[in-house]
PDB file of C-alpha atoms in Angstrom:
ATOM      1  CA  MET M   1     116.235  90.938 104.450  1.00  0.00           C
ATOM      2  CA  CYS M   2     114.047  89.185 101.948  1.00  0.00           C
ATOM      3  CA  ALA M   3     111.185  88.840 104.388  1.00  0.00           C
ATOM      4  CA  ASP M   4     111.078  92.607 104.901  1.00  0.00           C
ATOM      5  CA  LYS M   5     110.863  93.344 101.165  1.00  0.00           C
ATOM      6  CA  ASN M   6     108.124  90.776 100.577  1.00  0.00           C
ATOM      7  CA  ASN M   7     106.321  91.736 103.794  1.00  0.00           C
ATOM      8  CA  VAL M   8     106.018  88.063 104.725  1.00  0.00           C
ATOM      9  CA  LYS M   9     104.999  87.322 108.302  1.00  0.00           C
ATOM     10  CA  PRO M  10     107.620  84.996 109.865  1.00  0.00           C
ATOM     11  CA  ASN M  11     106.421  81.690 111.269  1.00  0.00           C
ATOM     12  CA  LEU M  12     105.580  81.805 114.991  1.00  0.00           C
ATOM     13  CA  LEU M  13     106.943  78.347 115.826  1.00  0.00           C
ATOM     14  CA  LYS M  14     110.171  78.973 113.940  1.00  0.00           C
ATOM     15  CA  SER M  15     110.684  82.302 115.689  1.00  0.00           C
ATOM     16  CA  LEU M  16     109.967  80.743 119.106  1.00  0.00           C
ATOM     17  CA  LEU M  17     112.435  77.911 118.561  1.00  0.00           C
ATOM     18  CA  GLY M  18     114.984  80.402 117.232  1.00  0.00           C
ATOM     19  CA  ASN M  19     114.510  82.704 120.253  1.00  0.00           C
ATOM     20  CA  LYS M  20     113.454  85.692 118.189  1.00  0.00           C
ATOM     21  CA  CYS M  21     111.610  88.819 119.316  1.00  0.00           C
ATOM     22  CA  ALA M  22     107.848  88.398 119.600  1.00  0.00           C
ATOM     23  CA  ARG M  23     107.083  91.786 118.020  1.00  0.00           C
ATOM     24  CA  CYS M  24     109.123  91.541 114.807  1.00  0.00           C
ATOM     25  CA  ARG M  25     110.070  87.829 114.891  1.00  0.00           C
ATOM     26  CA  ARG M  26     113.456  88.735 113.453  1.00  0.00           C
ATOM     27  CA  GLY M  27     115.715  90.102 116.201  1.00  0.00           C
ATOM     28  CA  ALA M  28     117.583  87.813 118.583  1.00  0.00           C
ATOM     29  CA  ILE M  29     116.554  88.326 122.194  1.00  0.00           C
ATOM     30  CA  TYR M  30     119.688  86.700 123.643  1.00  0.00           C
ATOM     31  CA  THR M  31     123.172  88.149 123.355  1.00  0.00           C
ATOM     32  CA  THR M  32     124.698  84.742 122.577  1.00  0.00           C
ATOM     33  CA  GLN M  33     123.318  82.104 120.242  1.00  0.00           C
ATOM     34  CA  ASN M  34     124.866  79.203 122.187  1.00  0.00           C
ATOM     35  CA  PRO M  35     122.519  78.051 124.984  1.00  0.00           C
ATOM     36  CA  TYR M  36     125.314  75.986 126.543  1.00  0.00           C
ATOM     37  CA  ASP M  37     127.503  79.040 127.226  1.00  0.00           C
ATOM     38  CA  LEU M  38     126.304  78.823 130.803  1.00  0.00           C
ATOM     39  CA  LYS M  39     127.738  82.166 131.947  1.00  0.00           C
ATOM     40  CA  ASN M  40     125.903  84.093 129.247  1.00  0.00           C
ATOM     41  CA  CYS M  41     123.010  81.836 128.243  1.00  0.00           C
ATOM     42  CA  LEU M  42     120.280  84.040 129.784  1.00  0.00           C
ATOM     43  CA  LYS M  43     121.798  87.475 129.080  1.00  0.00           C
ATOM     44  CA  MET M  44     119.425  89.609 127.065  1.00  0.00           C
ATOM     45  CA  PRO M  45     119.830  93.061 125.519  1.00  0.00           C
ATOM     46  CA  ASP M  46     117.646  95.888 126.819  1.00  0.00           C
ATOM     47  CA  VAL M  47     115.768  96.166 123.513  1.00  0.00           C
ATOM     48  CA  CYS M  48     115.394  94.072 120.387  1.00  0.00           C
ATOM     49  CA  PRO M  49     118.201  95.000 117.967  1.00  0.00           C
ATOM     50  CA  VAL M  50     115.777  94.997 115.009  1.00  0.00           C
ATOM     51  CA  CYS M  51     112.539  96.649 116.151  1.00  0.00           C
ATOM     52  CA  GLY M  52     113.386  98.326 119.460  1.00  0.00           C
ATOM     53  CA  GLN M  53     110.886  96.338 121.561  1.00  0.00           C
ATOM     54  CA  PRO M  54     111.965  96.279 125.220  1.00  0.00           C
ATOM     55  CA  VAL M  55     112.914  92.695 126.000  1.00  0.00           C
ATOM     56  CA  GLU M  56     112.006  92.960 129.678  1.00  0.00           C
ATOM     57  CA  VAL M  57     108.554  94.482 129.386  1.00  0.00           C
ATOM     58  CA  GLU M  58     108.345  95.315 133.088  1.00  0.00           C
ATOM     59  CA  VAL M  59     110.339  94.647 136.218  1.00  0.00           C
ATOM     60  CA  GLY M  60     110.072  90.977 137.202  1.00  0.00           C
ATOM     61  CA  PHE M  61     108.433  90.103 133.895  1.00  0.00           C
ATOM     62  CA  TYR M  62     110.109  86.712 133.565  1.00  0.00           C
ATOM     63  CA  TYR M  63     109.085  85.321 136.990  1.00  0.00           C
ATOM     64  CA  GLY M  64     106.149  83.587 135.304  1.00  0.00           C
ATOM     65  CA  THR M  65     108.403  81.555 133.049  1.00  0.00           C
ATOM     66  CA  GLY M  66     108.578  78.872 135.728  1.00  0.00           C
ATOM     67  CA  TYR M  67     105.119  77.734 134.692  1.00  0.00           C
ATOM     68  CA  VAL M  68     106.117  77.492 131.035  1.00  0.00           C
ATOM     69  CA  SER M  69     109.370  75.721 131.905  1.00  0.00           C
ATOM     70  CA  TYR M  70     107.441  73.234 134.034  1.00  0.00           C
ATOM     71  CA  ALA M  71     105.042  72.507 131.153  1.00  0.00           C
ATOM     72  CA  LEU M  72     107.941  72.029 128.736  1.00  0.00           C
ATOM     73  CA  SER M  73     109.660  69.680 131.195  1.00  0.00           C
ATOM     74  CA  ILE M  74     106.493  67.623 131.585  1.00  0.00           C
ATOM     75  CA  ALA M  75     106.194  67.422 127.783  1.00  0.00           C
ATOM     76  CA  VAL M  76     109.783  66.141 127.547  1.00  0.00           C
ATOM     77  CA  CYS M  77     109.102  63.569 130.289  1.00  0.00           C
ATOM     78  CA  VAL M  78     105.928  62.317 128.604  1.00  0.00           C
ATOM     79  CA  ALA M  79     107.658  62.121 125.216  1.00  0.00           C
ATOM     80  CA  SER M  80     110.592  60.178 126.658  1.00  0.00           C
ATOM     81  CA  LEU M  81     108.199  57.876 128.542  1.00  0.00           C
ATOM     82  CA  ILE M  82     106.266  57.086 125.358  1.00  0.00           C
ATOM     83  CA  ALA M  83     109.481  56.570 123.359  1.00  0.00           C
ATOM     84  CA  TRP M  84     110.903  54.277 126.063  1.00  0.00           C
ATOM     85  CA  TRP M  85     107.658  52.339 126.250  1.00  0.00           C
ATOM     86  CA  LEU M  86     107.500  51.854 122.471  1.00  0.00           C
ATOM     87  CA  PHE M  87     111.149  50.957 121.884  1.00  0.00           C
ATOM     88  CA  ILE M  88     112.232  49.244 125.127  1.00  0.00           C
ATOM     89  CA  GLY M  89     109.086  48.621 127.129  1.00  0.00           C
ATOM     90  CA  PHE M  90     108.347  48.333 130.829  1.00  0.00           C
ATOM     91  CA  SER M  91     108.110  45.226 132.946  1.00  0.00           C
ATOM     92  CA  ILE M  92     107.402  44.421 136.583  1.00  0.00           C
ATOM     93  CA  TYR M  93     110.053  41.693 136.487  1.00  0.00           C
ATOM     94  CA  ASP M  94     113.108  43.880 135.975  1.00  0.00           C
ATOM     95  CA  ASN M  95     114.282  47.419 136.634  1.00  0.00           C
ATOM     96  CA  ARG M  96     113.660  49.081 133.252  1.00  0.00           C
ATOM     97  CA  ILE M  97     111.548  51.793 134.885  1.00  0.00           C
ATOM     98  CA  PHE M  98     114.539  52.846 136.978  1.00  0.00           C
ATOM     99  CA  TRP M  99     116.699  53.001 133.873  1.00  0.00           C
ATOM    100  CA  TRP M 100     114.073  55.236 132.266  1.00  0.00           C
ATOM    101  CA  LEU M 101     114.049  57.492 135.340  1.00  0.00           C
ATOM    102  CA  GLY M 102     117.837  57.873 135.122  1.00  0.00           C
ATOM    103  CA  VAL M 103     117.842  58.516 131.386  1.00  0.00           C
ATOM    104  CA  ASN M 104     114.948  60.971 131.750  1.00  0.00           C
ATOM    105  CA  ALA M 105     116.738  62.878 134.527  1.00  0.00           C
ATOM    106  CA  LEU M 106     119.892  63.079 132.406  1.00  0.00           C
ATOM    107  CA  LEU M 107     117.852  64.243 129.404  1.00  0.00           C
ATOM    108  CA  LEU M 108     116.219  67.000 131.463  1.00  0.00           C
ATOM    109  CA  ILE M 109     119.592  68.178 132.782  1.00  0.00           C
ATOM    110  CA  ILE M 110     121.032  68.306 129.264  1.00  0.00           C
ATOM    111  CA  LEU M 111     117.996  70.156 127.871  1.00  0.00           C
ATOM    112  CA  GLN M 112     117.665  72.613 130.783  1.00  0.00           C
ATOM    113  CA  PRO M 113     119.432  75.608 129.125  1.00  0.00           C
ATOM    114  CA  LEU M 114     117.286  75.190 126.009  1.00  0.00           C
ATOM    115  CA  LEU M 115     114.089  74.848 128.057  1.00  0.00           C
ATOM    116  CA  MET M 116     114.873  77.995 130.063  1.00  0.00           C
ATOM    117  CA  ARG M 117     115.465  80.051 126.933  1.00  0.00           C
ATOM    118  CA  TRP M 118     112.371  78.699 125.185  1.00  0.00           C
ATOM    119  CA  SER M 119     110.238  79.368 128.248  1.00  0.00           C
ATOM    120  CA  ARG M 120     111.309  83.029 128.256  1.00  0.00           C
ATOM    121  CA  THR M 121     110.626  83.324 124.542  1.00  0.00           C
ATOM    122  CA  ILE M 122     107.189  81.693 124.873  1.00  0.00           C
ATOM    123  CA  TRP M 123     106.348  83.871 127.900  1.00  0.00           C
ATOM    124  CA  MET M 124     107.244  87.001 125.933  1.00  0.00           C
ATOM    125  CA  ALA M 125     105.065  85.821 123.034  1.00  0.00           C
ATOM    126  CA  PHE M 126     102.083  85.534 125.422  1.00  0.00           C
ATOM    127  CA  PHE M 127     102.200  89.264 126.153  1.00  0.00           C
ATOM    128  CA  VAL M 128     103.900  90.884 123.136  1.00  0.00           C
ATOM    129  CA  TYR M 129     102.155  90.293 119.829  1.00  0.00           C
ATOM    130  CA  TYR M 130     103.457  90.408 116.287  1.00  0.00           C
ATOM    131  CA  ASP M 131     103.192  93.890 114.804  1.00  0.00           C
ATOM    132  CA  GLU M 132     103.012  94.163 111.012  1.00  0.00           C
ATOM    133  CA  ASN M 133     104.186  97.774 111.221  1.00  0.00           C
ATOM    134  CA  TRP M 134     107.174  97.089 113.471  1.00  0.00           C
ATOM    135  CA  HIS M 135     109.537  98.762 110.983  1.00  0.00           C
ATOM    136  CA  GLN M 136     107.898 102.155 111.550  1.00  0.00           C
ATOM    137  CA  GLY M 137     109.610 102.593 114.901  1.00  0.00           C
ATOM    138  CA  PRO M 138     109.729 101.425 118.486  1.00  0.00           C
ATOM    139  CA  PRO M 139     106.482 100.340 120.142  1.00  0.00           C
ATOM    140  CA  GLN M 140     104.223 103.051 121.493  1.00  0.00           C
ATOM    141  CA  GLY M 141     103.393 103.379 125.159  1.00  0.00           C
ATOM    142  CA  THR M 142     106.364 101.486 126.524  1.00  0.00           C
ATOM    143  CA  GLY M 143     107.009 104.217 129.045  1.00  0.00           C
ATOM    144  CA  ARG M 144     110.432 104.006 130.631  1.00  0.00           C
ATOM    145  CA  SER M 145     113.248 101.911 129.243  1.00  0.00           C
ATOM    146  CA  ASN M 146     115.037  99.097 131.033  1.00  0.00           C
ATOM    147  CA  ALA M 147     117.955 101.382 131.802  1.00  0.00           C
ATOM    148  CA  THR M 148     115.576 103.710 133.650  1.00  0.00           C
ATOM    149  CA  PHE M 149     114.195 100.771 135.671  1.00  0.00           C
ATOM    150  CA  LYS M 150     117.705  99.653 136.634  1.00  0.00           C
ATOM    151  CA  ASN M 151     118.667 103.179 137.735  1.00  0.00           C
ATOM    152  CA  ALA M 152     115.459 103.706 139.707  1.00  0.00           C
ATOM    153  CA  ILE M 153     116.503 101.410 142.544  1.00  0.00           C
TER     154      ILE M 153
END
């Protein structure tokens, strides 16, 4: 990869939107690239295929993504409200607000797989930081692997 040879730090926003690993910002953290493959849209490998970072840092790690998903949903609602207000407008004399509610609900349903994936990626980026020396091996102090956690039950 060109970025590895030049030792250029990948852009955080681009790696978040592309669902890349938070440690190396290069490896895909989902097994499928299509978020609308609903059977497999949230399947993740045990470790990042590029740097070896465990994707599920600890058991139940992704329970907190509900907060991030809620914030992303509110941002989508506010953006659609502002766009509706600017382009169509609201009035007390007709039912445009109800049309906006319907369109907004449909928009949220369509965007839900993307929002779920982005919320997991953002949540991982809160706790796993970019490591400039990621190519020197897997992260230190990770303890047991995901496979060990799954077999422990």
